[in-house]
Amino acid sequence: MTQNRVTARQGHGSARVVLGIATVAMGLMAGTFYAFACAVMPALARSGDRVYVEVMQNINDVIQNPVFFAGFFGALVLTAIAAWQLRRTSLRWWVWAALLAYAAAFLLTSGVNVPLNNDLADAGDPAKIADPAAVRERFEDAWVAWNVVRAVLCTAASALLVRALMLLGGDRAAQPAYLDPAAGSTASR
């Protein structure tokens, strides 16, 4: 196991950079979905139906920006690149697991949350909706539940990438000699 970590650390400078950026992007996505799960949606739940619909329509409109898309697509693409770069190392399992978890979150977003957002937008001007409670009812519970799932998936993916980065990024020179497994007997440690 120690030998695999040492081998993974050597000669993977670009993989370290890509994995580091992927980890940051993944953390940003996990944080975004987490913030919605624990603050934004519970706060909106306290709002009246028209306000709820209007605010969610506004959020869904403004979140479609280059900064969000850089993180949303970047987490997927950069994790895939890191997985490819590390495919011949023992770290591949950490990165591939992160990629699978985020791919599931990405597909949930694209296949569930975005269509719900589109349906909400199609409801039109909240001031002119005849039954805003019905519009909210078709949206809120499903969107919130699937957002929690994608927050959990992204958080798991972040943790997996952090673990891979820790295993890849360790500096053997910073490790005390007595902790080096090649330094001799375990009795002295």
mmCIF file of C-alpha atoms in Angstrom:
data_model
loop_
_atom_site.group_PDB
_atom_site.id
_atom_site.type_symbol
_atom_site.label_atom_id
_atom_site.label_comp_id
_atom_site.label_asym_id
_atom_site.label_seq_id
_atom_site.Cartn_x
_atom_site.Cartn_y
_atom_site.Cartn_z
ATOM 1 C CA MET A 1 0.000 0.000 0.000
ATOM 2 C CA THR A 2 2.795 2.420 0.919
ATOM 3 C CA GLN A 3 4.569 1.611 -2.307
ATOM 4 C CA ASN A 4 1.397 2.404 -4.295
ATOM 5 C CA ARG A 5 1.149 5.816 -2.640
ATOM 6 C CA VAL A 6 4.795 6.579 -3.343
ATOM 7 C CA THR A 7 4.382 5.504 -6.967
ATOM 8 C CA ALA A 8 1.253 7.624 -7.316
ATOM 9 C CA ARG A 9 3.096 10.693 -6.005
ATOM 10 C CA GLN A 10 5.949 10.481 -8.473
ATOM 11 C CA GLY A 11 5.544 12.030 -11.915
ATOM 12 C CA HIS A 12 1.963 13.205 -11.581
ATOM 13 C CA GLY A 13 2.400 16.980 -11.327
ATOM 14 C CA SER A 14 -0.309 17.793 -13.868
ATOM 15 C CA ALA A 15 -2.632 15.221 -12.298
ATOM 16 C CA ARG A 16 -2.112 16.903 -8.928
ATOM 17 C CA VAL A 17 -3.074 20.287 -10.391
ATOM 18 C CA VAL A 18 -6.131 18.928 -12.215
ATOM 19 C CA LEU A 19 -7.215 16.933 -9.158
ATOM 20 C CA GLY A 20 -6.795 20.024 -6.979
ATOM 21 C CA ILE A 21 -8.928 22.189 -9.263
ATOM 22 C CA ALA A 22 -11.518 19.397 -9.601
ATOM 23 C CA THR A 23 -11.669 19.184 -5.804
ATOM 24 C CA VAL A 24 -12.308 22.921 -5.500
ATOM 25 C CA ALA A 25 -14.992 22.822 -8.223
ATOM 26 C CA MET A 26 -16.630 19.819 -6.553
ATOM 27 C CA GLY A 27 -16.572 21.595 -3.198
ATOM 28 C CA LEU A 28 -18.250 24.616 -4.753
ATOM 29 C CA MET A 29 -21.018 22.437 -6.173
ATOM 30 C CA ALA A 30 -21.495 20.581 -2.893
ATOM 31 C CA GLY A 31 -21.643 23.935 -1.116
ATOM 32 C CA THR A 32 -24.177 25.330 -3.556
ATOM 33 C CA PHE A 33 -26.568 22.413 -3.148
ATOM 34 C CA TYR A 34 -25.930 22.321 0.610
ATOM 35 C CA ALA A 35 -26.798 26.026 0.944
ATOM 36 C CA PHE A 36 -30.057 25.425 -0.893
ATOM 37 C CA ALA A 37 -30.834 22.406 1.305
ATOM 38 C CA CYS A 38 -30.165 24.014 4.670
ATOM 39 C CA ALA A 39 -30.934 27.707 4.124
ATOM 40 C CA VAL A 40 -32.477 28.841 0.842
ATOM 41 C CA MET A 41 -35.317 26.336 0.559
ATOM 42 C CA PRO A 42 -36.245 26.337 4.276
ATOM 43 C CA ALA A 43 -36.378 30.150 4.161
ATOM 44 C CA LEU A 44 -38.532 30.099 1.038
ATOM 45 C CA ALA A 45 -40.828 27.528 2.657
ATOM 46 C CA ARG A 46 -41.892 30.311 5.013
ATOM 47 C CA SER A 47 -43.037 32.458 2.084
ATOM 48 C CA GLY A 48 -46.445 32.756 0.550
ATOM 49 C CA ASP A 49 -47.112 30.898 -2.698
ATOM 50 C CA ARG A 50 -46.690 33.853 -5.081
ATOM 51 C CA VAL A 51 -43.486 34.990 -3.379
ATOM 52 C CA TYR A 52 -42.153 31.421 -3.406
ATOM 53 C CA VAL A 53 -42.811 31.025 -7.139
ATOM 54 C CA GLU A 54 -41.395 34.467 -7.959
ATOM 55 C CA VAL A 55 -38.191 33.997 -5.956
ATOM 56 C CA MET A 56 -37.557 30.503 -7.327
ATOM 57 C CA GLN A 57 -38.121 31.766 -10.868
ATOM 58 C CA ASN A 58 -35.603 34.538 -10.192
ATOM 59 C CA ILE A 59 -33.058 32.132 -8.689
ATOM 60 C CA ASN A 60 -33.443 29.739 -11.607
ATOM 61 C CA ASP A 61 -32.905 32.624 -13.997
ATOM 62 C CA VAL A 62 -29.850 34.207 -12.366
ATOM 63 C CA ILE A 63 -28.054 30.935 -11.532
ATOM 64 C CA GLN A 64 -27.602 30.364 -15.249
ATOM 65 C CA ASN A 65 -24.357 32.304 -15.475
ATOM 66 C CA PRO A 66 -20.751 31.578 -16.469
ATOM 67 C CA VAL A 67 -19.516 31.329 -12.881
ATOM 68 C CA PHE A 68 -22.061 28.646 -11.940
ATOM 69 C CA PHE A 69 -21.586 26.753 -15.203
ATOM 70 C CA ALA A 70 -17.795 26.787 -14.748
ATOM 71 C CA GLY A 71 -18.212 24.921 -11.472
ATOM 72 C CA PHE A 72 -21.098 22.726 -12.615
ATOM 73 C CA PHE A 73 -19.428 21.475 -15.796
ATOM 74 C CA GLY A 74 -15.877 21.941 -14.487
ATOM 75 C CA ALA A 75 -16.406 19.513 -11.610
ATOM 76 C CA LEU A 76 -17.496 16.840 -14.080
ATOM 77 C CA VAL A 77 -14.878 17.451 -16.756
ATOM 78 C CA LEU A 78 -11.938 17.983 -14.406
ATOM 79 C CA THR A 79 -12.794 14.934 -12.309
ATOM 80 C CA ALA A 80 -12.992 12.868 -15.500
ATOM 81 C CA ILE A 81 -9.602 14.196 -16.633
ATOM 82 C CA ALA A 82 -8.088 13.451 -13.204
ATOM 83 C CA ALA A 83 -9.572 9.950 -13.315
ATOM 84 C CA TRP A 84 -7.973 9.399 -16.704
ATOM 85 C CA GLN A 85 -4.620 10.796 -15.590
ATOM 86 C CA LEU A 86 -4.589 8.580 -12.493
ATOM 87 C CA ARG A 87 -6.000 5.468 -14.164
ATOM 88 C CA ARG A 88 -2.825 3.446 -13.614
ATOM 89 C CA THR A 89 -2.428 4.326 -9.948
ATOM 90 C CA SER A 90 -4.031 3.062 -6.764
ATOM 91 C CA LEU A 91 -5.810 6.433 -6.528
ATOM 92 C CA ARG A 92 -8.023 5.692 -9.496
ATOM 93 C CA TRP A 93 -10.694 4.097 -7.290
ATOM 94 C CA TRP A 94 -11.107 7.258 -5.208
ATOM 95 C CA VAL A 95 -11.380 9.474 -8.267
ATOM 96 C CA TRP A 96 -13.622 7.116 -10.251
ATOM 97 C CA ALA A 97 -15.964 6.821 -7.242
ATOM 98 C CA ALA A 98 -16.082 10.630 -7.028
ATOM 99 C CA LEU A 99 -16.787 10.829 -10.744
ATOM 100 C CA LEU A 100 -19.653 8.339 -10.467
ATOM 101 C CA ALA A 101 -21.167 10.176 -7.496
ATOM 102 C CA TYR A 102 -20.972 13.529 -9.260
ATOM 103 C CA ALA A 103 -22.232 12.073 -12.543
ATOM 104 C CA ALA A 104 -25.321 10.895 -10.645
ATOM 105 C CA ALA A 105 -25.780 14.403 -9.186
ATOM 106 C CA PHE A 106 -25.219 15.932 -12.625
ATOM 107 C CA LEU A 107 -27.836 13.634 -14.164
ATOM 108 C CA LEU A 108 -30.286 14.382 -11.341
ATOM 109 C CA THR A 109 -29.818 18.080 -11.917
ATOM 110 C CA SER A 110 -30.273 17.733 -15.677
ATOM 111 C CA GLY A 111 -33.080 15.168 -15.542
ATOM 112 C CA VAL A 112 -35.100 16.278 -12.515
ATOM 113 C CA ASN A 113 -34.270 19.706 -11.085
ATOM 114 C CA VAL A 114 -33.869 21.548 -14.405
ATOM 115 C CA PRO A 115 -37.167 20.211 -15.836
ATOM 116 C CA LEU A 116 -38.888 21.259 -12.610
ATOM 117 C CA ASN A 117 -37.283 24.697 -12.978
ATOM 118 C CA ASN A 118 -38.513 24.879 -16.575
ATOM 119 C CA ASP A 119 -42.050 23.930 -15.526
ATOM 120 C CA LEU A 120 -41.940 26.665 -12.904
ATOM 121 C CA ALA A 121 -40.787 29.200 -15.499
ATOM 122 C CA ASP A 122 -43.539 28.067 -17.861
ATOM 123 C CA ALA A 123 -46.129 28.923 -15.194
ATOM 124 C CA GLY A 124 -45.539 32.548 -16.177
ATOM 125 C CA ASP A 125 -45.694 35.787 -14.235
ATOM 126 C CA PRO A 126 -46.401 34.935 -10.582
ATOM 127 C CA ALA A 127 -48.717 37.955 -10.308
ATOM 128 C CA LYS A 128 -50.918 36.472 -13.043
ATOM 129 C CA ILE A 129 -50.934 32.797 -11.984
ATOM 130 C CA ALA A 130 -54.504 31.792 -11.137
ATOM 131 C CA ASP A 131 -53.473 29.137 -8.593
ATOM 132 C CA PRO A 132 -49.915 29.726 -7.326
ATOM 133 C CA ALA A 133 -50.431 27.118 -4.580
ATOM 134 C CA ALA A 134 -50.898 24.401 -7.212
ATOM 135 C CA VAL A 135 -47.795 25.555 -9.107
ATOM 136 C CA ARG A 136 -45.783 25.487 -5.897
ATOM 137 C CA GLU A 137 -47.164 22.088 -4.914
ATOM 138 C CA ARG A 138 -46.046 20.522 -8.228
ATOM 139 C CA PHE A 139 -42.553 21.949 -7.707
ATOM 140 C CA GLU A 140 -41.492 22.260 -4.090
ATOM 141 C CA ASP A 141 -41.427 18.784 -2.537
ATOM 142 C CA ALA A 142 -39.813 17.039 -5.505
ATOM 143 C CA TRP A 143 -37.240 19.785 -6.074
ATOM 144 C CA VAL A 144 -36.246 19.940 -2.407
ATOM 145 C CA ALA A 145 -35.973 16.160 -2.037
ATOM 146 C CA TRP A 146 -33.817 15.713 -5.138
ATOM 147 C CA ASN A 147 -31.677 18.694 -4.177
ATOM 148 C CA VAL A 148 -30.849 16.972 -0.883
ATOM 149 C CA VAL A 149 -29.849 13.848 -2.805
ATOM 150 C CA ARG A 150 -27.539 15.803 -5.092
ATOM 151 C CA ALA A 151 -26.077 17.682 -2.104
ATOM 152 C CA VAL A 152 -25.231 14.348 -0.466
ATOM 153 C CA LEU A 153 -23.763 12.972 -3.715
ATOM 154 C CA CYS A 154 -21.626 16.077 -4.257
ATOM 155 C CA THR A 155 -20.447 16.062 -0.654
ATOM 156 C CA ALA A 156 -19.451 12.406 -0.993
ATOM 157 C CA ALA A 157 -17.667 13.183 -4.268
ATOM 158 C CA SER A 158 -15.823 16.051 -2.573
ATOM 159 C CA ALA A 159 -14.703 13.803 0.272
ATOM 160 C CA LEU A 160 -13.472 11.180 -2.190
ATOM 161 C CA LEU A 161 -11.477 13.768 -4.136
ATOM 162 C CA VAL A 162 -9.994 15.209 -0.950
ATOM 163 C CA ARG A 163 -8.866 11.713 0.022
ATOM 164 C CA ALA A 164 -7.280 11.158 -3.389
ATOM 165 C CA LEU A 165 -5.586 14.556 -3.198
ATOM 166 C CA MET A 166 -4.235 13.763 0.265
ATOM 167 C CA LEU A 167 -2.834 10.448 -0.933
ATOM 168 C CA LEU A 168 -1.353 12.032 -4.054
ATOM 169 C CA GLY A 169 -0.092 15.220 -2.524
ATOM 170 C CA GLY A 170 1.850 14.033 0.502
ATOM 171 C CA ASP A 171 5.449 15.174 0.665
ATOM 172 C CA ARG A 172 7.751 12.390 1.823
ATOM 173 C CA ALA A 173 10.483 14.861 2.768
ATOM 174 C CA ALA A 174 8.118 16.441 5.313
ATOM 175 C CA GLN A 175 7.462 13.061 6.936
ATOM 176 C CA PRO A 176 9.736 12.296 9.918
ATOM 177 C CA ALA A 177 12.179 9.510 9.141
ATOM 178 C CA TYR A 178 10.934 7.374 12.012
ATOM 179 C CA LEU A 179 7.472 7.206 10.390
ATOM 180 C CA ASP A 180 8.869 6.010 7.070
ATOM 181 C CA PRO A 181 7.902 2.322 6.719
ATOM 182 C CA ALA A 182 11.198 1.666 4.957
ATOM 183 C CA ALA A 183 13.149 3.002 7.951
ATOM 184 C CA GLY A 184 13.207 -0.274 9.802
ATOM 185 C CA SER A 185 11.387 -2.124 12.486
ATOM 186 C CA THR A 186 7.977 -1.052 13.714
ATOM 187 C CA ALA A 187 9.134 -1.727 17.271
ATOM 188 C CA SER A 188 10.979 1.596 17.334
ATOM 189 C CA ARG A 189 7.904 3.557 16.271
#
